[in-house]
Amino acid sequence: MILGKIKSPEDLKELKFEELYELASEMRRRILDIASKNGGHVAPNLGVVELTIALLKVFNPPKDKIIWDVSHQAYGYKLLTGRNEGFETLRQFGGISGFLKRDESIYDAFGAGHASTSLSAALGFAMARDKRGSEYEVVAVIGDGALSGGMAMEGLNQIGYHNNNIMVILNDNKMSIAENVGGMREYLTRLQSAEIYNKVMEDTWDLLGKLPRALSKKTKSAAKKLSEGLKNLIVPNILFEELGLSYYGPIDGHNILELITLLTRIKKIKGAKILHVITEKGRGYKPAEEKPTLFHGIGPFDRENGEPIKEGAKSYSSIFGEAIVEEARKNKDIIAITAAMTKGTGLTAFSKEFPNRFFDVGIAEQHAVTFAGGLAAGGMRPVCAIYSTFLQRAFDQVIHDIALQRLPVIFCLDRGGLVSGDGATHHGAFDLSYLRMIPNIVVMAPRDEVELKRMFKTAVLYKDGPIAMRYPRATIEGIPFPRKITPISVGKGEILRKGGEPLILTIGPIVYKILRIAEEFDDIDPTVVDARFVKPLDEELILNLSKEKDKIITVEDNALAGGFGSAVLELLANNGLKKDVLRMGVPDRFITYGNKEKLLQSIGTGTDDIKEKIRAFTK
Ligand SMILES: Cc1ncc(C[n+]2csc(CCOP(=O)(O)OP(=O)(O)O)c2C)c(N)n1
């Protein structure tokens, strides 16, 4: 075992080339062993094993800063930077994170989870280094998918302009989660296929590489000009060079020797540069090579045959996928937009049935929202299906481009509430708060699959402005569908259990948990309300019930700060009702990773905690 002996990247420096390939195999085995049990980002990690080894051979973190975009592909990096031991706890409560975290390791220069941040962060590091007169290398590793994000473009724009010493590694596997899309993608493919160019690049490399050190400045600059002239001859326009970065590659990202040689050489070149590395997503594990999208992020699976260990029941995402297809068959104006999350948001069936009404815009949530705004202004019924956590990116677009103009865009937010596995970067803990503060918007949350379809129909019929629906990553309740799906009244909640004290106001599928708990008491007889809407609140219902009761409890799968419970408190205060109110939800801190029930317990909202709190508060 070579991997077992690597306690820090220093140990890697001693290894011979042959051992590096053996190490790569061991790393793949370790990643598969653990991810098949715990779930995780399998295909992205298998694709960068050689690149990771080469980077750690050539660079010296923690002094040098290696910044991984998204950082979902950094399992190998973790294995080689002191976290092989304990890797079994990957993505588990109290264990090793599935992403880089500054407080997990000194080797994690910059934390991430959302895409396209690495270039801006790298420029920040390089600028800080140069301003403070420090000496270290700055490397950003960004995938072709992440390069489709607006922030990456903004970063590139500045990196080339300032020309600090930065190395950008473009990890190009042609895939985002699914196949990557867009003009930049097509451009990268053209670059990859420019074989003559590659050849010339190699020759130029040889030429430049062999130039004696002492050569005059003039000769060096002539050689550089020659190289640039040749590039321009064969590939008319190297976009990165136009932006001020020197472009190298494309090279084979699985050839450790070639990677090390090139990285060592390019490292010496001053200024901003980009190395285009071609990798295969899922490399070395057949099921992942064949189904890179499935293996991008996957739950536990059978290591032998690559079959996912099925969760069984359908998810809210899949019900949304059905709802949008059913409505789109009746309404030709419905357009679906996803920011690189077709499968995750349940839009696969829609994309197949209505390819001309489906847009995957890349990892570009801001663009997705404003694009939807234009579509709505142009008379279409756009549906933006975006994970709750990723819509955070487009907060201003929701306000400025949509709500301010009362444009009827439908927002369908998957992964609302805490999610298992990924942690703080991925919880949908803020949407009820960040949406309900915006004027003109309707915000609702279905308690089950039937309500989801009814709410979606409501959204399609609603023309007065934007309307958002959020639902969790969870399996559905198993409620039978009525023959006809009917819309609901905007702003109307529902009493689900008529009882006495306390009055429990809640929203989303958590209402079923509360109903079950309510039935378990012998001596307490709660009234349970599904508010359905966070905005507008069903003021009449809540005020009327609140007047009769002394004790009010709110429960939500959202931040307590500014969320549903806050909305209730504001309503009571605005109407001069002084009541005893207990709010349960996500406290004012970032919540770690782990299985959802564990996470809920950790914030005092596990099933038993809720029961105890209701009892203590009511007595
Ligand atoms: C802002 C944001 N939107 C969506 C995602 C979900 N997401 C995670 S990885 C990924 C694809 C990344 O593709 P690429 O950068 O090419 O890396 P690869 O997995 O192919 O190595 C997406 C869309 C995200 N992390 N952040």
XYZ file of C-alpha atoms and ligand atoms in Angstrom:
645
model
C 0.000 0.000 0.000
C 1.508 3.287 -1.085
C -1.496 5.423 -0.145
C -1.335 4.250 3.463
C 2.169 5.709 3.729
C 1.236 9.151 2.442
C 0.655 11.214 5.531
C 1.230 14.533 3.796
C 2.118 15.695 0.266
C 5.768 15.702 1.341
C 5.704 11.887 1.290
C 4.582 12.021 -2.318
C 7.731 13.822 -3.382
C 9.798 10.728 -2.615
C 7.837 8.407 -4.893
C 9.135 7.181 -8.257
C 7.070 7.591 -11.420
C 6.018 3.916 -11.508
C 4.780 4.211 -7.959
C 2.632 7.182 -8.886
C 0.511 5.034 -11.177
C 0.121 2.428 -8.467
C -0.862 5.233 -6.116
C -3.490 6.386 -8.622
C -5.050 2.905 -8.631
C -5.077 2.760 -4.866
C -6.709 6.170 -4.660
C -9.438 5.099 -7.069
C -10.102 1.984 -5.029
C -10.310 3.977 -1.827
C -12.661 6.543 -3.349
C -14.915 3.782 -4.670
C -14.856 1.849 -1.401
C -16.039 4.798 0.606
C -18.293 6.579 -1.876
C -20.147 3.360 -2.673
C -21.125 3.198 0.994
C -21.600 6.863 1.840
C -22.583 8.269 -1.531
C -20.740 11.181 -3.078
C -19.274 12.733 -6.204
C -17.780 9.638 -7.747
C -17.203 10.444 -11.416
C -15.661 13.904 -10.927
C -13.177 12.471 -8.437
C -12.149 9.468 -10.491
C -11.398 11.841 -13.359
C -8.818 13.953 -11.560
C -6.731 11.362 -9.722
C -3.654 11.791 -11.952
C -4.068 15.560 -12.040
C -4.210 15.626 -8.244
C -1.024 13.585 -7.942
C 0.771 15.784 -10.462
C -0.340 18.990 -8.762
C 0.927 17.765 -5.420
C 4.203 16.641 -6.955
C 4.841 20.049 -8.467
C 3.269 22.443 -5.976
C 3.719 22.709 -2.243
C 0.556 23.376 -0.325
C -0.217 24.672 2.231
C 2.370 27.286 1.195
C 1.167 27.181 -2.403
C -2.568 27.682 -2.746
C -4.497 25.106 -4.732
C -8.082 26.220 -5.172
C -10.544 23.634 -6.424
C -13.671 24.972 -8.055
C -16.843 23.559 -6.461
C -14.390 21.262 -4.648
C -16.621 18.256 -5.239
C -13.660 16.638 -7.023
C -11.181 16.958 -4.147
C -11.485 13.485 -2.565
C -8.101 12.511 -4.000
C -6.643 15.753 -2.735
C -7.992 14.921 0.705
C -6.476 11.436 0.558
C -3.046 12.891 -0.174
C -3.250 15.733 2.312
C -3.536 13.784 5.528
C -7.138 12.640 5.317
C -6.806 9.081 4.086
C -7.210 8.076 7.674
C -10.785 8.881 8.581
C -11.906 8.998 4.970
C -14.506 6.357 5.897
C -16.483 9.158 7.537
C -16.826 11.078 4.275
C -20.039 13.164 4.259
C -21.128 11.760 7.593
C -22.033 13.729 10.678
C -18.823 14.744 12.424
C -16.713 13.197 9.654
C -14.868 14.446 6.608
C -16.676 16.904 4.378
C -17.433 16.126 0.744
C -16.048 19.561 -0.114
C -13.022 21.584 0.875
C -13.322 23.478 4.122
C -10.816 25.892 5.510
C -11.511 24.723 9.032
C -11.061 21.055 8.125
C -7.465 21.265 6.923
C -4.624 23.711 6.376
C -4.435 22.309 2.847
C -7.911 23.596 2.030
C -7.013 27.071 0.858
C -10.554 28.081 -0.035
C -13.848 26.381 0.727
C -16.540 25.861 -1.881
C -19.599 23.867 -2.871
C -21.163 26.277 -5.310
C -19.538 26.548 -8.722
C -17.375 29.082 -10.499
C -15.719 30.813 -7.539
C -12.156 29.543 -7.933
C -10.863 32.151 -10.353
C -11.986 35.132 -8.294
C -10.598 33.546 -5.141
C -7.312 32.766 -6.904
C -6.944 36.343 -8.057
C -7.600 37.465 -4.495
C -4.841 35.200 -3.179
C -2.419 36.316 -5.889
C -3.187 39.971 -5.324
C -2.778 39.601 -1.553
C 0.532 37.792 -2.109
C 1.843 40.493 -4.404
C 0.674 43.359 -2.218
C 2.259 41.800 0.848
C 5.450 40.702 -0.887
C 4.870 37.027 -0.083
C 6.025 34.171 -2.259
C 3.784 31.298 -3.183
C 2.117 29.847 -6.214
C -1.608 30.177 -6.818
C -3.390 27.473 -8.784
C -7.086 27.334 -9.598
C -8.567 24.098 -10.913
C -11.826 24.700 -12.714
C -14.013 22.332 -14.714
C -15.445 23.174 -18.111
C -18.880 23.098 -16.463
C -17.919 25.613 -13.814
C -16.403 27.773 -16.528
C -19.935 28.311 -17.857
C -20.791 30.303 -14.737
C -20.856 34.072 -14.837
C -18.465 34.431 -11.923
C -15.826 32.415 -13.754
C -16.088 34.777 -16.693
C -15.856 37.765 -14.388
C -12.777 36.230 -12.785
C -11.096 35.489 -16.109
C -11.753 39.021 -17.246
C -9.767 40.328 -14.288
C -7.065 37.673 -14.110
C -5.830 38.353 -17.617
C -6.036 42.076 -17.094
C -4.026 42.188 -13.875
C -1.661 39.441 -15.015
C -0.549 38.383 -11.533
C 1.251 35.097 -11.362
C -1.617 32.588 -11.437
C -2.009 29.168 -12.994
C -5.487 28.175 -14.073
C -5.985 24.494 -14.777
C -8.993 23.912 -16.990
C -10.170 20.389 -16.245
C -12.092 19.651 -19.407
C -14.133 16.448 -19.470
C -16.863 17.893 -21.706
C -19.286 17.277 -18.887
C -21.008 19.460 -16.404
C -23.326 17.133 -14.453
C -24.785 16.179 -17.797
C -23.175 17.073 -21.077
C -21.913 20.613 -20.903
C -23.645 23.157 -23.115
C -23.125 26.567 -24.636
C -20.826 28.550 -26.861
C -17.815 28.210 -24.571
C -18.253 24.430 -24.610
C -18.231 24.412 -28.401
C -15.200 26.634 -28.427
C -13.310 24.293 -26.079
C -14.149 21.393 -28.361
C -12.713 23.316 -31.295
C -9.561 23.924 -29.276
C -9.328 20.229 -28.433
C -9.592 19.197 -32.007
C -7.030 21.681 -33.274
C -4.413 18.986 -33.665
C -2.084 20.916 -35.884
C -2.086 23.608 -33.300
C -1.187 21.142 -30.584
C 1.713 19.914 -32.628
C 2.990 23.420 -33.158
C 2.539 24.090 -29.480
C 4.719 21.115 -28.672
C 7.388 22.242 -31.091
C 7.267 25.736 -29.723
C 7.528 24.311 -26.283
C 10.637 22.442 -27.258
C 12.031 25.554 -28.809
C 11.288 27.707 -25.810
C 12.248 25.018 -23.362
C 15.641 24.568 -24.927
C 16.503 28.215 -25.097
C 19.522 28.774 -22.931
C 18.847 30.869 -19.873
C 21.403 33.457 -20.765
C 19.794 34.234 -24.091
C 19.158 37.872 -24.654
C 15.785 39.344 -23.869
C 15.400 40.211 -27.515
C 15.804 36.609 -28.662
C 13.367 35.374 -26.050
C 10.806 37.898 -27.051
C 11.317 36.953 -30.715
C 10.726 33.319 -29.823
C 7.605 34.241 -27.937
C 6.379 36.268 -30.885
C 7.068 33.321 -33.155
C 5.071 31.082 -30.880
C 2.199 33.520 -30.767
C 2.339 34.039 -34.501
C 2.101 30.307 -35.096
C -0.798 29.962 -32.728
C -2.645 32.677 -34.515
C -1.912 31.114 -37.865
C -3.555 27.853 -37.002
C -6.259 28.670 -34.502
C -7.514 32.111 -35.402
C -8.453 33.156 -31.936
C -7.322 31.850 -28.579
C -9.912 33.477 -26.407
C -7.876 33.069 -23.242
C -4.900 34.763 -24.820
C -7.103 37.620 -25.955
C -8.106 38.013 -22.324
C -4.474 38.170 -21.287
C -3.717 34.605 -20.134
C -1.095 32.439 -21.823
C -2.775 29.279 -23.055
C -1.082 25.849 -22.948
C -2.448 22.504 -24.024
C -4.643 20.704 -24.491
C -2.861 17.829 -22.767
C -3.823 14.372 -21.561
C -4.909 14.690 -17.947
C -4.252 11.019 -17.229
C -0.602 11.065 -18.207
C 1.145 11.832 -14.942
C 4.563 12.252 -16.511
C 3.325 14.717 -19.091
C 1.356 16.600 -16.477
C 4.321 16.904 -14.158
C 6.635 17.985 -16.961
C 4.299 20.666 -18.208
C 3.268 21.923 -14.798
C 6.922 22.244 -13.816
C 7.706 24.227 -16.926
C 4.660 26.464 -16.899
C 5.111 27.177 -13.228
C 8.279 29.055 -14.123
C 6.533 31.309 -16.595
C 5.452 34.583 -15.082
C 1.972 36.038 -15.350
C -1.469 34.561 -15.799
C -1.632 31.276 -17.657
C -4.133 28.552 -18.352
C -3.391 24.882 -18.914
C -6.094 22.993 -20.757
C -6.197 19.445 -19.399
C -8.394 16.790 -20.966
C -9.778 14.213 -18.561
C -12.406 11.529 -18.626
C -15.145 11.734 -16.063
C -15.471 8.488 -14.111
C -12.083 7.236 -15.349
C -11.105 3.753 -14.200
C -14.547 2.539 -13.114
C -16.596 1.240 -15.981
C -20.069 2.050 -14.638
C -18.977 5.656 -14.012
C -17.249 5.969 -17.384
C -20.418 4.748 -19.058
C -22.846 6.768 -16.956
C -20.950 9.851 -15.803
C -24.143 11.792 -15.113
C -25.532 9.130 -12.799
C -22.153 8.911 -11.084
C -21.641 12.652 -10.853
C -23.286 12.660 -7.460
C -24.758 9.378 -6.328
C -26.093 7.746 -3.179
C -24.785 4.390 -1.984
C -24.281 1.891 -4.809
C -23.194 -1.673 -5.406
C -19.477 -1.486 -6.027
C -19.503 -4.658 -8.151
C -22.059 -3.671 -10.764
C -22.517 0.059 -10.177
C -26.228 -0.284 -9.443
C -27.552 2.408 -7.098
C -29.082 1.084 -3.901
C -32.551 2.361 -4.576
C -34.465 4.522 -2.159
C -37.736 3.071 -3.399
C -40.461 5.685 -3.221
C -40.663 8.613 -5.608
C -39.197 11.981 -4.767
C -40.719 15.448 -4.800
C -38.387 16.240 -7.720
C -39.969 13.503 -9.791
C -43.486 14.719 -8.927
C -42.494 18.212 -10.037
C -41.176 16.608 -13.244
C -44.597 15.014 -13.796
C -46.476 18.188 -12.917
C -44.624 20.356 -15.404
C -45.052 17.827 -18.206
C -48.799 17.519 -17.487
C -49.286 21.285 -17.513
C -47.013 21.836 -20.514
C -49.143 19.477 -22.591
C -52.048 21.846 -22.043
C -50.166 25.132 -22.147
C -47.804 25.711 -25.047
C -46.295 28.789 -23.446
C -44.628 26.882 -20.628
C -40.848 26.941 -20.903
C -38.556 25.077 -18.502
C -35.180 26.487 -17.519
C -32.481 24.725 -15.549
C -28.987 25.837 -14.616
C -27.136 22.590 -15.348
C -29.417 20.496 -13.149
C -31.766 18.720 -15.567
C -31.745 15.418 -13.748
C -31.621 16.743 -10.201
C -34.596 19.025 -10.715
C -36.651 16.269 -12.348
C -36.723 17.846 -15.792
C -35.399 14.928 -17.844
C -38.841 13.847 -19.093
C -39.750 17.435 -19.972
C -36.486 17.930 -21.877
C -37.266 14.858 -23.971
C -40.912 15.633 -24.640
C -40.439 19.362 -25.232
C -36.858 19.848 -26.420
C -37.755 23.184 -27.980
C -39.228 24.513 -24.791
C -36.371 23.373 -22.566
C -33.216 25.345 -21.777
C -30.179 24.187 -19.865
C -28.302 27.451 -19.556
C -25.182 26.047 -17.866
C -24.182 26.837 -14.304
C -25.663 30.288 -14.678
C -28.465 30.902 -12.194
C -28.371 34.656 -12.589
C -28.710 34.409 -16.324
C -31.414 31.744 -15.929
C -33.562 34.095 -13.863
C -33.199 37.160 -16.070
C -33.633 35.012 -19.175
C -36.903 33.850 -17.606
C -37.772 37.496 -16.994
C -37.345 38.284 -20.672
C -39.383 35.245 -21.642
C -42.162 36.290 -19.275
C -42.105 39.847 -20.569
C -42.329 38.374 -24.046
C -45.502 36.497 -23.141
C -44.227 33.002 -22.229
C -44.720 31.147 -18.921
C -41.158 30.396 -17.836
C -40.494 27.944 -15.032
C -37.112 28.299 -13.359
C -36.300 24.996 -11.676
C -33.345 25.725 -9.437
C -32.152 24.242 -6.171
C -32.953 26.479 -3.235
C -29.267 26.920 -2.373
C -28.296 27.867 -5.929
C -31.037 30.454 -6.328
C -29.126 32.399 -3.674
C -26.813 33.293 -6.536
C -29.629 35.085 -8.314
C -31.090 36.993 -5.398
C -30.822 40.362 -7.074
C -32.141 39.039 -10.358
C -35.261 37.802 -8.560
C -35.708 41.251 -7.043
C -34.564 43.551 -9.817
C -35.503 41.724 -12.968
C -38.563 39.795 -11.877
C -40.379 41.022 -8.768
C -39.872 44.722 -9.386
C -41.473 44.317 -12.795
C -44.116 41.882 -11.522
C -43.147 39.376 -14.183
C -44.980 36.069 -13.945
C -42.007 33.756 -13.566
C -42.571 30.473 -11.749
C -39.755 29.423 -9.420
C -39.616 25.771 -8.436
C -37.044 25.342 -5.709
C -35.889 21.816 -5.078
C -33.821 20.855 -2.010
C -35.645 23.302 0.235
C -34.668 22.757 3.875
C -31.734 20.761 5.203
C -30.306 18.094 2.905
C -28.352 14.955 3.700
C -24.673 14.620 2.842
C -23.475 17.863 1.325
C -23.600 20.292 4.226
C -23.627 24.038 4.691
C -23.111 24.924 1.048
C -26.097 22.901 -0.053
C -28.817 23.267 2.563
C -31.875 25.065 1.285
C -32.207 26.760 4.625
C -32.706 30.344 3.576
C -35.239 30.486 0.751
C -38.339 31.194 2.819
C -36.434 34.102 4.374
C -34.791 35.529 1.288
C -37.932 35.276 -0.809
C -40.516 36.472 1.663
C -38.791 39.825 2.102
C -39.301 40.611 -1.595
C -42.413 42.570 -2.565
C -44.827 41.239 -5.219
C -43.810 37.582 -4.891
C -45.911 34.627 -3.742
C -44.071 31.959 -1.741
C -45.604 28.573 -1.070
C -44.520 25.114 0.080
C -46.517 21.938 -0.583
C -46.942 19.466 2.263
C -47.170 16.483 -0.082
C -47.178 15.384 -3.699
C -50.848 16.153 -4.324
C -50.385 19.661 -3.001
C -47.264 20.024 -5.132
C -49.245 19.354 -8.285
C -52.076 21.609 -7.131
C -49.650 24.391 -6.305
C -47.914 24.032 -9.626
C -51.257 24.364 -11.389
C -51.970 27.399 -9.214
C -48.644 28.880 -10.295
C -49.375 28.359 -13.982
C -52.717 30.123 -13.593
C -51.290 32.967 -11.539
C -50.479 35.989 -13.704
C -49.978 38.809 -11.204
C -46.249 38.399 -10.679
C -43.648 35.844 -9.660
C -44.644 32.802 -7.669
C -42.269 30.397 -5.940
C -42.777 26.891 -4.647
C -40.191 25.103 -2.493
C -40.033 21.441 -1.618
C -37.421 19.199 -0.022
C -35.191 16.437 -1.241
C -37.343 13.669 0.158
C -39.508 10.773 -0.772
C -43.166 11.580 -1.095
C -45.878 10.837 1.464
C -47.742 8.271 -0.628
C -51.010 10.220 -0.866
C -53.239 9.012 -3.729
C -53.800 11.546 -6.503
C -57.360 12.659 -7.183
C -58.616 12.184 -10.731
C -58.462 15.887 -11.385
C -55.784 18.219 -10.082
C -57.405 21.487 -9.018
C -55.665 24.742 -8.143
C -55.747 26.199 -4.641
C -56.511 29.750 -3.529
C -53.425 31.887 -3.214
C -52.800 32.784 0.418
C -55.106 30.182 1.939
C -53.868 27.859 4.665
C -55.625 24.806 6.020
C -56.453 23.466 9.458
C -55.404 19.818 9.410
C -56.137 18.983 13.009
C -58.814 20.729 14.981
C -57.904 20.628 18.645
C -57.105 22.889 21.546
C -53.747 24.173 22.774
C -51.173 24.642 21.486
C -51.751 26.093 18.055
C -49.034 24.622 15.843
C -48.475 26.501 12.622
C -46.242 24.821 10.123
C -45.450 24.543 6.430
C -44.177 21.893 4.010
C -44.021 18.101 4.516
C -42.910 18.589 8.117
C -46.621 19.056 8.834
C -47.072 15.267 8.666
C -44.433 14.769 11.308
C -46.275 17.232 13.516
C -49.601 15.480 12.897
C -48.074 12.148 13.897
C -46.578 13.662 17.032
C -49.900 15.342 17.855
C -51.622 11.957 17.852
C -49.105 10.518 20.289
C -50.039 12.812 23.192
C -52.629 11.597 25.692
C -52.851 14.842 27.567
C -52.228 17.456 24.888
C -54.575 18.142 22.004
C -52.813 20.428 19.536
C -54.418 22.329 16.707
C -52.303 21.858 13.585
C -52.329 24.201 10.609
C -50.604 23.851 7.260
C -50.007 27.488 6.367
C -49.152 26.546 2.744
C -48.109 30.128 1.996
C -45.345 32.073 3.633
C -46.343 34.992 1.476
C -49.052 36.062 1.521
C -49.751 34.500 4.894
C -53.311 33.443 5.535
C -53.686 36.310 7.962
C -57.351 35.762 8.630
C -56.911 32.113 9.537
C -53.815 32.662 11.662
C -55.197 35.696 13.501
C -58.558 34.092 14.219
C -56.947 30.950 15.593
C -54.303 32.899 17.507
C -56.915 35.003 19.277
C -58.428 31.848 20.777
C -55.134 30.329 21.894
C -52.489 31.199 24.471
C -49.668 29.080 23.157
C -48.471 29.215 19.573
C -45.724 27.095 18.035
C -44.240 27.456 14.576
C -42.197 24.704 12.963
C -40.265 25.064 9.717
C -37.397 23.520 7.766
C -35.828 26.941 7.201
C -33.736 29.505 9.025
C -35.517 30.939 12.026
C -34.110 34.328 11.065
C -36.664 35.880 8.791
C -38.475 32.647 8.007
C -42.011 31.394 8.458
C -42.035 31.766 12.242
C -40.773 35.325 11.887
C -43.624 36.031 9.479
C -46.104 34.778 12.085
C -44.473 36.878 14.823
C -44.635 39.967 12.620
C -48.303 39.307 11.927
C -49.106 38.927 15.616
C -47.133 42.046 16.537
C -48.716 44.097 13.772
C -52.113 43.165 15.143
C -51.279 43.795 18.770
C -51.552 40.140 19.773
C -49.195 39.362 22.630
C -48.848 35.598 22.693
C -46.465 33.016 23.988
C -44.695 31.870 20.810
C -42.166 29.074 20.391
C -40.407 28.881 17.043
C -38.639 25.735 15.843
C -36.403 25.693 12.783
C -32.811 26.186 11.706
C -30.862 28.314 14.197
C -28.643 31.219 13.245
C -25.561 29.250 12.283
C -24.325 27.178 9.360
C -25.364 23.565 9.626
C -22.899 20.802 8.919
C -23.284 17.632 6.829
C -24.688 14.265 7.726
C -27.893 12.379 7.472
C -30.925 14.654 7.714
C -32.479 13.186 10.842
C -29.082 13.508 12.600
C -28.845 17.103 11.472
C -32.339 17.853 12.733
C -31.441 16.291 16.062
C -28.311 18.415 16.184
C -30.433 21.560 16.003
C -33.050 20.306 18.407
C -35.739 19.528 15.856
C -35.540 15.743 15.684
C -38.880 14.014 16.142
C -38.319 13.388 19.859
C -37.036 16.920 20.401
C -40.121 18.426 18.806
C -42.359 16.260 20.929
C -40.533 17.198 24.113
C -40.556 20.878 23.225
C -44.281 20.855 22.530
C -44.898 19.170 25.869
C -42.638 21.487 27.855
C -44.052 24.589 26.190
C -47.672 23.576 26.627
C -47.485 22.532 30.274
C -23.876 27.658 -8.406
C -23.968 26.178 -8.579
N -24.904 25.663 -9.395
C -24.983 24.328 -9.567
C -24.127 23.491 -8.920
C -24.271 21.983 -9.043
N -23.088 21.401 -9.648
C -22.126 20.819 -8.926
S -20.877 20.255 -9.834
C -21.628 20.728 -11.252
C -20.987 20.454 -12.574
C -19.590 20.892 -12.593
O -19.028 20.571 -13.812
P -17.475 20.765 -14.001
O -17.057 22.053 -13.412
O -17.174 20.551 -15.414
O -16.839 19.643 -13.094
P -16.867 18.050 -13.294
O -17.865 17.534 -12.305
O -17.272 17.751 -14.716
O -15.502 17.624 -12.999
C -22.844 21.352 -10.990
C -23.774 21.886 -12.004
C -23.171 24.071 -8.075
N -22.300 23.334 -7.381
N -23.108 25.406 -7.940
